Coordinates of C-alpha atoms and ligand atoms in Angstrom, one line a residue:
X13 CA 1.1 -42.2 40.5
X14 CA 4.6 -43.0 41.6
X15 CA 6.6 -40.2 43.4
X16 CA 8.8 -39.8 40.3
X17 CA 6.1 -39.5 37.8
X18 CA 4.3 -36.9 40.1
X19 CA 7.4 -35.0 40.2
X20 CA 7.9 -35.2 36.6
X21 CA 4.3 -34.1 36.0
X22 CA 4.9 -31.2 38.4
X23 CA 8.2 -30.1 36.6
X24 CA 6.4 -30.4 33.4
X25 CA 3.8 -28.1 34.6
X26 CA 6.2 -25.6 35.8
X27 CA 7.6 -25.2 32.3
X28 CA 4.4 -25.8 30.3
X29 CA 2.3 -23.3 32.1
X30 CA 4.3 -20.2 31.6
X31 CA 4.9 -21.2 28.1
X32 CA 1.2 -21.7 27.4
X33 CA 0.6 -18.3 29.0
X34 CA 3.2 -16.6 26.9
X35 CA 1.7 -18.2 23.9
X36 CA -1.8 -17.0 24.9
X37 CA -0.5 -13.4 25.5
X38 CA 0.9 -13.5 22.0
X39 CA -2.3 -14.7 20.5
X40 CA -4.2 -12.0 22.2
X41 CA -2.0 -9.5 20.8
X42 CA -2.9 -10.4 17.3
X43 CA -5.8 -8.8 15.5
X44 CA -8.6 -11.2 15.7
X45 CA -9.4 -10.8 11.9
X46 CA -7.7 -13.2 9.2
X47 CA -5.3 -10.5 8.4
X48 CA -3.9 -10.8 11.8
X49 CA -3.5 -14.6 11.5
X50 CA -1.3 -15.1 8.3
X51 CA -0.9 -18.9 8.5
X52 CA -4.6 -19.5 9.0
X53 CA -5.4 -17.0 6.1
X54 CA -2.9 -18.8 4.1
X55 CA -4.5 -22.3 4.8
X56 CA -7.8 -21.0 4.1
X57 CA -6.9 -19.1 1.0
X58 CA -5.6 -22.4 -0.4
X59 CA -8.9 -23.9 0.1
X60 CA -11.4 -21.4 -0.9
X61 CA -13.0 -22.6 -4.1
X62 CA -13.1 -20.6 -7.2
X63 CA -16.6 -20.0 -8.5
X64 CA -18.2 -17.5 -11.0
X65 CA -21.4 -15.7 -11.3
X66 CA -23.2 -16.5 -14.4
X67 CA -25.1 -13.7 -16.6
X68 CA -28.2 -13.8 -14.3
X69 CA -26.1 -13.7 -10.9
X70 CA -24.0 -11.2 -12.3
X71 CA -26.4 -8.5 -13.0
X72 CA -28.8 -9.4 -10.2
X73 CA -26.7 -11.0 -7.3
X74 CA -28.4 -8.5 -4.8
X75 CA -32.0 -9.6 -5.8
X76 CA -32.7 -6.6 -8.0
X77 CA -35.8 -6.8 -10.3
X78 CA -35.6 -7.7 -14.0
X79 CA -35.9 -4.0 -14.9
X80 CA -32.8 -3.0 -12.7
X81 CA -30.8 -6.0 -14.0
X82 CA -31.6 -5.1 -17.3
X83 CA -30.5 -1.6 -17.0
X84 CA -27.3 -2.9 -15.7
X85 CA -26.8 -5.1 -18.6
X86 CA -27.5 -2.4 -21.0
X87 CA -25.1 -0.2 -19.2
X88 CA -22.2 -2.5 -19.1
X89 CA -22.7 -3.1 -22.8
X90 CA -22.6 0.6 -23.3
X91 CA -19.6 1.2 -21.0
X92 CA -17.6 -1.7 -22.6
X93 CA -18.4 -0.4 -26.4
X94 CA -17.6 3.1 -25.2
X95 CA -14.1 2.2 -23.9
X96 CA -13.4 -0.2 -26.8
X97 CA -14.3 2.3 -29.4
X98 CA -12.2 4.9 -27.9
X99 CA -9.1 3.0 -27.4
X100 CA -8.6 0.2 -30.0
X101 CA -4.7 0.6 -30.1
X102 CA -4.3 0.7 -26.6
X103 CA -6.6 -2.2 -25.8
X104 CA -4.8 -4.3 -28.7
X105 CA -1.6 -3.5 -27.0
X106 CA -3.1 -4.7 -23.4
X107 CA -4.5 -8.0 -25.0
X108 CA -1.1 -8.8 -26.7
X109 CA 0.9 -8.1 -23.5
X110 CA -1.3 -10.3 -21.5
X111 CA -0.1 -13.3 -23.4
X112 CA 3.2 -13.0 -22.2
X113 CA 3.3 -10.7 -19.2
X114 CA 2.4 -12.4 -16.1
X115 CA 2.4 -9.2 -13.9
X116 CA -0.4 -7.9 -16.2
X117 CA -2.3 -11.3 -15.9
X118 CA -2.3 -10.9 -12.3
X119 CA -3.4 -7.2 -12.0
X120 CA -6.1 -7.6 -14.5
X121 CA -7.7 -10.7 -12.8
X122 CA -7.7 -8.8 -9.6
X123 CA -9.3 -5.4 -10.3
X124 CA -12.9 -6.8 -9.2
X125 CA -14.0 -9.5 -6.7
X126 CA -13.2 -12.8 -8.7
X127 CA -17.0 -14.1 -8.8
X128 CA -17.5 -11.2 -11.4
X129 CA -14.5 -11.5 -13.4
X130 CA -15.6 -13.9 -16.3
X131 CA -18.6 -12.0 -17.2
X132 CA -17.2 -8.7 -16.6
X133 CA -14.2 -9.8 -19.1
X134 CA -16.5 -10.6 -21.8
X135 CA -18.0 -7.2 -21.8
X136 CA -15.4 -4.7 -20.8
X137 CA -11.7 -4.1 -21.0
X138 CA -9.5 -1.4 -19.6
X139 CA -6.2 -0.5 -21.3
X140 CA -3.0 -0.6 -19.4
X141 CA -0.8 1.3 -21.9
X142 CA 0.1 4.9 -22.1
X143 CA 1.9 6.8 -24.7
X144 CA 2.9 9.6 -22.6
X145 CA 2.3 12.0 -19.6
X146 CA 1.7 15.6 -20.0
X147 CA 1.1 17.9 -17.0
X148 CA -1.5 16.1 -14.7
X149 CA -2.7 13.8 -17.5
X150 CA -1.7 10.5 -19.2
X151 CA -2.3 10.0 -22.7
X152 CA -3.1 6.5 -24.2
X153 CA -2.0 5.2 -27.4
X154 CA -5.2 6.4 -29.1
X155 CA -4.8 9.8 -27.7
X156 CA -7.3 9.7 -24.8
X157 CA -6.3 11.9 -22.0
X158 CA -6.9 11.0 -18.3
X159 CA -6.0 12.7 -15.2
X160 CA -3.4 10.7 -13.5
X161 CA -4.4 9.5 -10.0
X162 CA -2.3 6.4 -10.2
X163 CA 0.3 8.1 -8.5
X164 CA 3.0 5.7 -9.9
X165 CA 2.5 3.4 -7.0
X166 CA 3.3 6.4 -4.8
X167 CA 6.2 7.6 -6.6
X168 CA 4.5 10.6 -8.1
X169 CA 4.8 13.4 -5.3
X170 CA 5.4 16.4 -7.7
X171 CA 3.7 15.4 -10.9
X172 CA 5.3 13.4 -13.9
X173 CA 7.0 16.3 -15.5
X174 CA 9.1 16.9 -12.3
X175 CA 10.5 13.3 -12.6
X176 CA 11.2 13.5 -16.3
X177 CA 13.4 16.6 -15.6
X178 CA 15.1 15.1 -12.5
X179 CA 16.1 12.2 -14.8
X180 CA 17.2 14.5 -17.6
X181 CA 19.4 16.5 -15.3
X182 CA 20.6 13.8 -13.1
X183 CA 21.7 11.9 -16.1
X184 CA 23.4 14.9 -17.8
X185 CA 25.5 15.4 -14.5
X186 CA 26.6 11.6 -14.3
X187 CA 26.6 10.5 -17.8
X188 CA 30.4 11.1 -18.2
X189 CA 30.9 8.3 -15.7
X190 CA 28.1 6.2 -17.4
X191 CA 27.1 2.9 -15.8
X192 CA 30.4 2.2 -13.9
X193 CA 29.4 0.6 -10.8
X194 CA 31.3 -0.1 -7.7
X195 CA 33.0 3.2 -7.7
X196 CA 30.9 6.3 -7.0
X197 CA 30.0 9.6 -8.6
X198 CA 30.8 12.6 -6.6
X199 CA 27.0 13.3 -6.4
X200 CA 26.9 10.6 -3.9
X201 CA 28.6 12.9 -1.2
X202 CA 25.8 15.4 -1.7
X203 CA 23.1 12.7 -1.4
X204 CA 24.7 11.1 1.8
X205 CA 24.9 14.7 3.4
X206 CA 21.3 15.5 2.5
X207 CA 19.8 12.3 3.6
X208 CA 21.7 12.4 7.0
X209 CA 20.4 15.7 7.6
X210 CA 16.7 14.8 6.4
X211 CA 16.7 11.5 8.6
X212 CA 18.5 12.8 11.7
X213 CA 20.6 9.6 11.4
X214 CA 24.1 8.8 11.1
X215 CA 24.5 6.6 8.0
X216 CA 22.8 5.8 4.8
X217 CA 22.9 2.6 2.5
X218 CA 21.7 2.5 -1.1
X219 CA 19.5 -0.3 -2.4
X220 CA 17.5 -1.1 -5.6
X221 CA 14.0 -1.1 -4.2
X222 CA 12.0 -0.6 -1.1
X223 CA 11.6 -4.2 -0.5
X224 CA 15.4 -4.5 -0.4
X225 CA 15.8 -1.6 1.9
X226 CA 13.4 -3.2 4.2
X227 CA 15.2 -6.5 4.1
X228 CA 18.5 -4.8 4.9
X229 CA 17.1 -2.8 7.9
X230 CA 15.6 -6.1 9.3
X231 CA 18.9 -7.9 8.7
X232 CA 20.8 -5.3 10.4
X233 CA 18.4 -5.2 13.4
X234 CA 18.9 -8.9 13.9
X235 CA 22.7 -8.8 13.5
X236 CA 23.1 -6.1 16.3
X237 CA 20.4 -7.3 18.7
X238 CA 21.1 -11.0 18.3
X239 CA 17.3 -11.6 18.3
X240 CA 15.3 -13.3 15.3
X241 CA 11.7 -12.1 15.9
X242 CA 10.3 -9.2 14.0
X243 CA 7.1 -7.5 14.6
X244 CA 4.8 -5.9 11.9
X245 CA 1.4 -4.7 12.2
X246 CA -1.6 -6.2 11.0
X247 CA -2.4 -5.2 7.3
X248 CA 0.8 -3.3 6.7
X249 CA 2.8 -3.7 3.5
X250 CA 6.5 -3.7 3.6
X251 CA 7.2 -5.0 0.2
X252 CA 7.1 -8.7 -0.9
X253 CA 9.9 -10.1 1.0
X254 CA 8.6 -13.2 2.6
X255 CA 9.4 -12.5 6.1
X256 CA 7.3 -9.4 6.0
X257 CA 4.4 -10.9 4.3
X258 CA 3.4 -14.0 6.3
X259 CA 0.0 -14.4 4.9
X260 CA -1.5 -15.2 1.4
X261 CA 0.7 -14.2 -1.5
X262 CA 3.8 -16.0 0.2
X263 CA 3.9 -19.6 -0.3
X264 CA 6.6 -20.2 2.4
X265 CA 5.5 -20.0 5.9
X266 CA 7.4 -17.8 8.1
X267 CA 7.4 -18.3 11.7
X268 CA 9.7 -15.4 13.1
X269 CA 7.4 -12.7 12.2
X270 CA 4.6 -11.6 14.7
X271 CA 1.9 -9.7 13.0
X272 CA 0.3 -7.8 15.9
X273 CA -2.5 -5.3 16.5
X274 CA -1.9 -1.9 15.5
X275 CA -2.6 0.8 18.1
X276 CA -3.1 -1.7 20.9
X277 CA -2.3 -1.9 24.4
X278 CA -1.5 -5.7 24.2
X279 CA 1.0 -5.3 21.6
X280 CA 2.8 -3.0 24.0
X281 CA 2.6 -5.7 26.6
X282 CA 4.2 -8.2 24.2
X283 CA 7.0 -5.8 23.3
X284 CA 7.7 -5.2 27.0
X285 CA 7.6 -8.9 28.1
X286 CA 9.6 -10.5 25.2
X287 CA 13.2 -10.8 25.1
X288 CA 13.4 -12.2 21.4
X289 CA 12.2 -9.2 19.4
X290 CA 14.9 -7.5 17.2
X291 CA 12.8 -4.8 15.5
X292 CA 9.3 -3.2 15.1
X293 CA 8.4 -2.3 11.5
X294 CA 6.0 0.7 11.2
X295 CA 4.5 1.7 7.9
X296 CA 3.0 5.1 9.0
X297 CA 0.4 4.8 5.9
X298 CA -1.5 2.4 8.1
X299 CA -2.6 5.3 10.3
X300 CA -4.9 5.7 7.6
X301 CA -6.6 2.2 8.0
X302 CA -5.1 0.5 11.2
X303 CA -5.1 -3.1 11.1
X304 CA -6.5 -3.5 7.4
X305 CA -4.4 -4.2 4.4
X306 CA -4.3 -1.8 1.5
X307 CA -8.0 -1.5 0.2
X308 CA -8.1 -2.9 -3.1
X309 CA -11.3 -3.1 -5.2
X310 CA -11.0 -6.7 -5.7
X311 CA -12.0 -6.9 -2.0
X312 CA -15.1 -4.8 -2.4
X313 CA -17.6 -7.5 -1.8
X314 CA -19.7 -5.3 0.3
X315 CA -19.5 -1.8 1.6
X316 CA -17.8 -2.8 5.0
X317 CA -14.5 -1.0 3.8
X318 CA -13.8 2.1 6.0
X319 CA -11.0 4.3 6.8
X320 CA -10.0 7.4 8.8
X321 CA -6.9 9.1 10.0
X322 CA -6.5 10.5 13.5
X323 CA -3.3 12.3 13.6
X324 CA -3.4 12.8 17.2
X325 CA -4.1 9.2 18.2
X326 CA -1.6 7.7 15.7
X327 CA 1.2 10.2 16.9
X328 CA 0.5 9.2 20.5
X329 CA 1.0 5.6 19.3
X330 CA 4.1 6.2 17.7
X331 CA 5.5 7.9 20.9
X332 CA 4.4 4.7 23.0
X333 CA 6.3 2.5 20.5
X334 CA 9.3 4.8 20.6
X335 CA 9.3 4.5 24.5
X336 CA 8.8 0.7 24.7
X337 CA 11.5 0.1 22.0
X338 CA 14.0 2.3 23.6
X339 CA 13.3 0.5 27.0
X340 CA 13.6 -2.9 25.7
X341 CA 16.6 -2.3 23.1
X342 CA 14.1 -3.0 20.1
X343 CA 15.1 -1.4 17.0
X344 CA 12.2 0.9 15.8
X345 CA 12.2 1.1 12.0
X346 CA 9.9 3.5 10.1
X347 CA 9.4 2.2 6.7
X348 CA 8.7 5.3 4.8
X349 CA 8.9 3.8 1.6
X350 CA 5.4 5.1 0.6
X351 CA 5.0 8.3 2.7
X352 CA 8.3 9.6 2.8
X353 CA 8.5 13.0 1.3
X354 CA 4.7 13.0 0.7
X355 CA 3.5 14.1 4.1
X356 CA 6.6 16.3 4.9
X357 CA 10.0 17.0 3.4
X358 CA 11.7 15.0 6.6
X359 CA 9.0 12.3 6.2
X360 CA 7.2 10.8 8.9
X361 CA 9.7 11.4 11.5
X362 CA 9.1 15.1 11.0
X363 CA 5.5 14.8 10.5
X364 CA 4.9 12.9 13.7
X365 CA 7.6 14.3 15.7
X366 CA 9.0 10.8 16.6
X367 CA 12.6 9.7 15.9
X368 CA 13.1 6.1 14.8
X369 CA 16.3 4.1 14.9
X370 CA 16.2 3.4 11.2
X371 CA 14.2 4.7 8.3
X372 CA 13.7 3.2 4.9
X373 CA 12.7 5.3 1.8
X374 CA 12.4 4.6 -1.7
X375 CA 9.9 5.4 -4.5
X376 CA 10.0 9.1 -5.0
X377 CA 13.5 9.7 -3.7
X378 CA 15.1 8.1 -6.7
X379 CA 13.8 11.2 -8.6
X380 CA 11.7 8.8 -11.0
X381 CA 14.3 5.9 -10.9
X382 CA 14.2 2.8 -9.0
X383 CA 15.6 3.0 -5.4
X384 CA 15.7 1.8 -1.9
X385 CA 17.5 3.5 1.1
X386 CA 18.2 2.8 4.6
X387 CA 19.1 5.6 7.1
X388 CA 20.2 4.5 10.6
X389 CA 22.1 5.1 13.7
X390 CA 25.9 4.4 13.2
X391 CA 25.8 1.4 15.6
X392 CA 23.1 -0.4 13.6
X393 CA 24.2 0.4 10.2
X394 CA 27.7 -1.3 10.9
X395 CA 28.0 -4.6 9.0
X396 CA 31.1 -6.1 10.6
X397 CA 32.7 -6.5 14.3
X398 CA 36.1 -5.4 15.0
X399 CA 36.2 -8.3 17.8
X400 CA 34.9 -11.1 15.4
X401 CA 35.9 -9.9 11.8
X402 CA 34.4 -13.1 10.4
X403 CA 31.0 -12.2 11.8
X404 CA 29.6 -10.0 9.2
X405 CA 26.2 -8.8 7.9
X406 CA 26.3 -9.1 4.2
X407 CA 24.5 -6.9 1.9
X408 CA 25.2 -6.2 -1.6
X409 CA 23.3 -5.4 -4.8
X410 CA 24.9 -4.9 -8.4
X411 CA 22.9 -1.8 -9.2
X412 CA 22.8 0.0 -5.8
X413 CA 24.3 3.5 -6.1
X414 CA 24.1 3.4 -9.9
X415 CA 25.3 6.8 -11.3
X416 CA 22.0 7.6 -13.2
X417 CA 19.9 6.9 -10.0
X418 CA 22.3 9.0 -7.9
X419 CA 22.1 11.7 -10.1
X420 CA 18.4 11.8 -10.3
X421 CA 18.2 11.4 -6.5
X422 CA 20.8 14.4 -6.3
X423 CA 18.5 16.7 -8.5
X424 CA 15.4 15.6 -6.4
X425 CA 17.1 16.2 -3.1
X426 CA 18.2 19.8 -4.2
X427 CA 14.8 20.6 -5.4
X428 CA 13.4 19.8 -1.9
X429 CA 15.1 23.2 -0.9
X430 CA 13.6 25.3 -3.7
X431 CA 11.0 27.7 -3.3
X432 CA 8.5 26.0 -5.7
X433 CA 8.8 22.8 -3.8
X434 CA 8.7 24.3 -0.4
X435 CA 5.6 26.2 -1.4
X436 CA 4.0 22.7 -2.3
X437 CA 4.5 21.7 1.4
X438 CA 3.2 24.8 2.8
X439 CA -0.2 24.3 4.1
X440 CA -0.2 20.8 2.7
X441 CA -2.2 19.1 5.3
X442 CA -4.9 21.8 5.4
X443 CA -5.3 21.9 1.8
X444 CA -5.8 18.3 1.3
X445 CA -8.2 18.0 4.3
X446 CA -10.1 20.9 2.8
X447 CA -10.3 19.0 -0.6
X448 CA -11.5 15.9 0.9
X449 CA -14.2 17.9 3.0
X450 CA -15.4 19.5 -0.3
X451 CA -15.4 16.0 -2.0
X452 CA -17.5 14.5 0.7
X453 CA -19.8 17.4 0.8
X454 CA -20.4 17.2 -2.9
X455 CA -20.9 13.5 -2.6
X456 CA -23.5 14.0 0.2
X457 CA -25.5 16.7 -1.5
X458 CA -25.6 14.7 -4.5
X459 CA -27.1 11.7 -2.8
X460 CA -24.1 9.5 -3.8
X461 CA -22.9 6.6 -1.2
X462 CA -19.4 7.7 -1.5
X463 CA -17.0 9.1 1.0
X464 CA -13.4 9.7 1.1
X465 CA -10.7 9.5 3.7
X466 CA -7.2 10.7 3.5
X467 CA -3.8 10.8 4.9
X468 CA -2.7 14.1 3.3
X469 CA -2.5 13.4 -0.6
X470 CA -3.3 9.8 -0.1
X471 CA -6.9 9.0 -0.3
X472 CA -9.0 5.9 0.0
X473 CA -12.9 6.0 -1.0
X474 CA -15.4 4.0 0.7
X475 CA -19.2 3.2 0.4
X476 CA -21.8 4.2 2.7
X477 CA -24.7 2.1 1.6
X478 CA -24.5 -1.6 1.2
X479 CA -23.9 -2.8 -2.3
X480 CA -22.2 -5.7 -4.2
X481 CA -21.2 -3.3 -7.2
X482 CA -19.1 -0.5 -5.8
X483 CA -16.1 -1.9 -7.7
X484 CA -18.1 -1.0 -11.0
X485 CA -17.2 2.8 -10.1
X486 CA -13.6 2.3 -11.3
X487 CA -14.7 1.8 -14.8
X488 CA -17.1 4.7 -14.7
X489 CA -14.1 6.9 -13.3
X490 CA -12.1 5.8 -16.4
X491 CA -14.9 6.6 -18.7
X492 CA -15.0 10.2 -17.4
X493 CA -11.2 10.4 -17.9
X494 CA -9.6 9.6 -14.5
X495 CA -6.9 7.0 -14.3
X496 CA -6.6 4.9 -11.2
X497 CA -4.0 2.1 -10.6
X498 CA -5.3 -1.5 -10.8
X499 CA -6.3 -1.4 -7.1
X500 CA -9.1 0.7 -8.0
X501 CA -10.9 3.2 -5.8
X502 CA -9.1 2.0 -2.6
X503 CA -6.3 4.1 -3.4
X504 CA -6.3 7.6 -5.1
X505 CA -2.9 9.2 -5.2
X506 CA -2.6 12.9 -5.7
X507 CA 0.6 14.8 -6.7
X508 CA 0.7 17.0 -3.6
X509 CA 1.0 20.2 -5.8
X510 CA -2.1 19.5 -7.9
X511 CA -3.6 22.9 -8.5
X512 CA -7.3 23.8 -7.6
X513 CA -8.5 23.9 -11.2
X514 CA -7.3 20.3 -11.7
X515 CA -8.8 19.2 -8.5
X516 CA -12.2 20.8 -9.4
X517 CA -12.1 18.9 -12.6
X518 CA -11.4 15.6 -10.6
X519 CA -14.3 16.4 -8.5
X520 CA -16.7 16.9 -11.3
X521 CA -15.6 13.9 -13.0
X522 CA -16.2 11.8 -10.0
X523 CA -19.7 13.3 -9.6
X524 CA -20.3 12.6 -13.2
X525 CA -19.2 9.1 -12.9
X526 CA -21.4 8.4 -9.7
X527 CA -24.2 10.2 -11.5
X528 CA -24.0 7.6 -14.4
X529 CA -23.4 4.7 -12.0
X530 CA -26.4 5.5 -9.9
X531 CA -28.6 6.0 -13.1
X532 CA -27.5 2.6 -14.4
X533 CA -28.9 0.9 -11.6
X534 CA -25.6 -0.4 -9.8
X535 CA -26.6 1.5 -6.5
X536 CA -30.0 0.3 -6.5
X537 CA -31.5 1.3 -3.3
X538 CA -34.3 -1.4 -3.0
X539 CA -31.6 -4.2 -1.9
X540 CA -32.4 -5.0 1.6
X541 CA -29.0 -6.8 2.4
X542 CA -26.8 -5.5 5.1
X543 CA -23.1 -5.7 4.6
X544 CA -23.2 -8.7 7.1
X545 CA -26.0 -10.4 4.9
X546 CA -23.8 -10.1 2.0
X547 CA -20.9 -11.5 3.6
X548 CA -22.8 -14.4 4.9
X549 CA -24.3 -15.1 1.6
X550 CA -20.8 -15.0 0.1
X551 CA -19.7 -17.4 2.8
X552 CA -22.6 -19.8 1.8
X553 CA -21.7 -19.5 -1.8
X554 CA -18.1 -20.4 -1.1
X555 CA -19.2 -23.4 0.9
X556 CA -22.2 -24.7 -1.0
X557 CA -21.8 -23.1 -4.5
X558 CA -23.0 -20.0 -6.1
Ligands
PLP5 C1 5.8 0.9 2.9 C2 6.5 0.1 1.7 N1 7.4 -0.5 2.1 C3 8.1 -1.4 1.0 C4 7.7 -1.3 -0.3 C5 8.2 -1.9 -1.3 O1 9.0 -1.1 -2.1 P1 9.3 -1.5 -3.7 O2 8.1 -1.9 -4.2 O3 10.2 -0.3 -4.1 O4 10.0 -2.8 -3.5 C6 6.5 -0.6 -0.5 C7 5.8 -0.7 -1.8 O5 5.0 -0.1 -2.0 C8 5.9 0.1 0.5 O6 4.7 1.0 0.3

């Protein structure tokens, strides 16, 4: 080697070694699961072959004997017949809509693990139409009543009737202005005042959805810090904007998003050591299942799903994040689109006692109408610079601040201060923790392999014995008159003020559904597979065919 090339090699090493070390440190701060490696997960998702179970596999994929498989076959037929006979109009509307409604095609294809979809579809259909809501119930087009545990994607914090009246009252206040956009109805003043008070932050901006609120918060964080990277935590949902969804689901790879481990010291190390991070996005719902995505039943291939909320540990984590973000000039954003107003009137900031730099709200805050809101410190919310007037941070949206939405929001915010709503927050945590405890005691006593974990009124169910068929429970629950959203038993969302009698009915119905599910052989106890065995055998199927 000449002197020159030796010098060149040494210089290259001086540059490359720290870069490699930096890269390695980042890799170690990612969660080791696929959910922590979005690009790899997308790569695999594109290659995972589709396959289906035939009739024999569908009923006996766990090696159940013919008698059990036969029981399951008869049960599926009976369940299918019952749901079909009960709801002809609802199912006809659902079938017709599926022809032209891509959203419904997607949700109905992802209610259960994909291997089971074709046979299941031959036997069983679930309606997606409702004629009305009444109190705690939804009524389908055939008059069947179900207790509503869908939660309207989280919007429904106070019961469906509450939102109907927010909308009616709000529109009554603003209809004289009608749909004039660009100018504001005076109700806006009251909304700004109240949101500033609740958030403890200086300014507010209105958007049309939670996704847009997140986009705007991140855009502002980048604008003011001059940095481009954003940190989100493994498994966390922040809407469907590409940059906060770096894995499967987003066809465009994103390089500026780091998906790091939740509640982990290595993440703090990254935040402390890098200079290119604009913001950290926190969805406090992840406290219930850190590092895991929202638990849908389409992923219930085994009984490995688990969850559990530790308020103390998660609070300590948020405090650490607050500290490191302050230290490093990183914008701490609480994305409270889901949990805001559900866990405390002042949202996650109040509940955990940690002040963020920006907060996003949405869902329930619109009083039943679509909305997204960003609250932030004045210095972060500003969209222009006096010293460089052409350097702006643009954000618009035709329907933001729509008078009807502002009106319903005004009513919603006013009601937060009423005695009735304050009473719903009194003892909220204890009430819902007590209900989870009662639920779990009942399941255990009855010998059902079902367990609930909760963050206040947001529940997730998981399964305590290995099984391939847990996803069937959602259909038994529907038969018993409980309506779940299309993600099934991974997320039950209760109105926070559900009364004791309705909750007791829910509990009885879940127990009845479990009783039937067990009697029908889906939780057959002779299966010797562990969760790991199940996962291995599915991997084999994917590689070599079912
Ligand atoms: C935490 C969080 N952020 C953002 C969003 C996106 O909100 P939207 O569906 O209104 O766009 C959601 C939606 O579920 C959410 O839960």
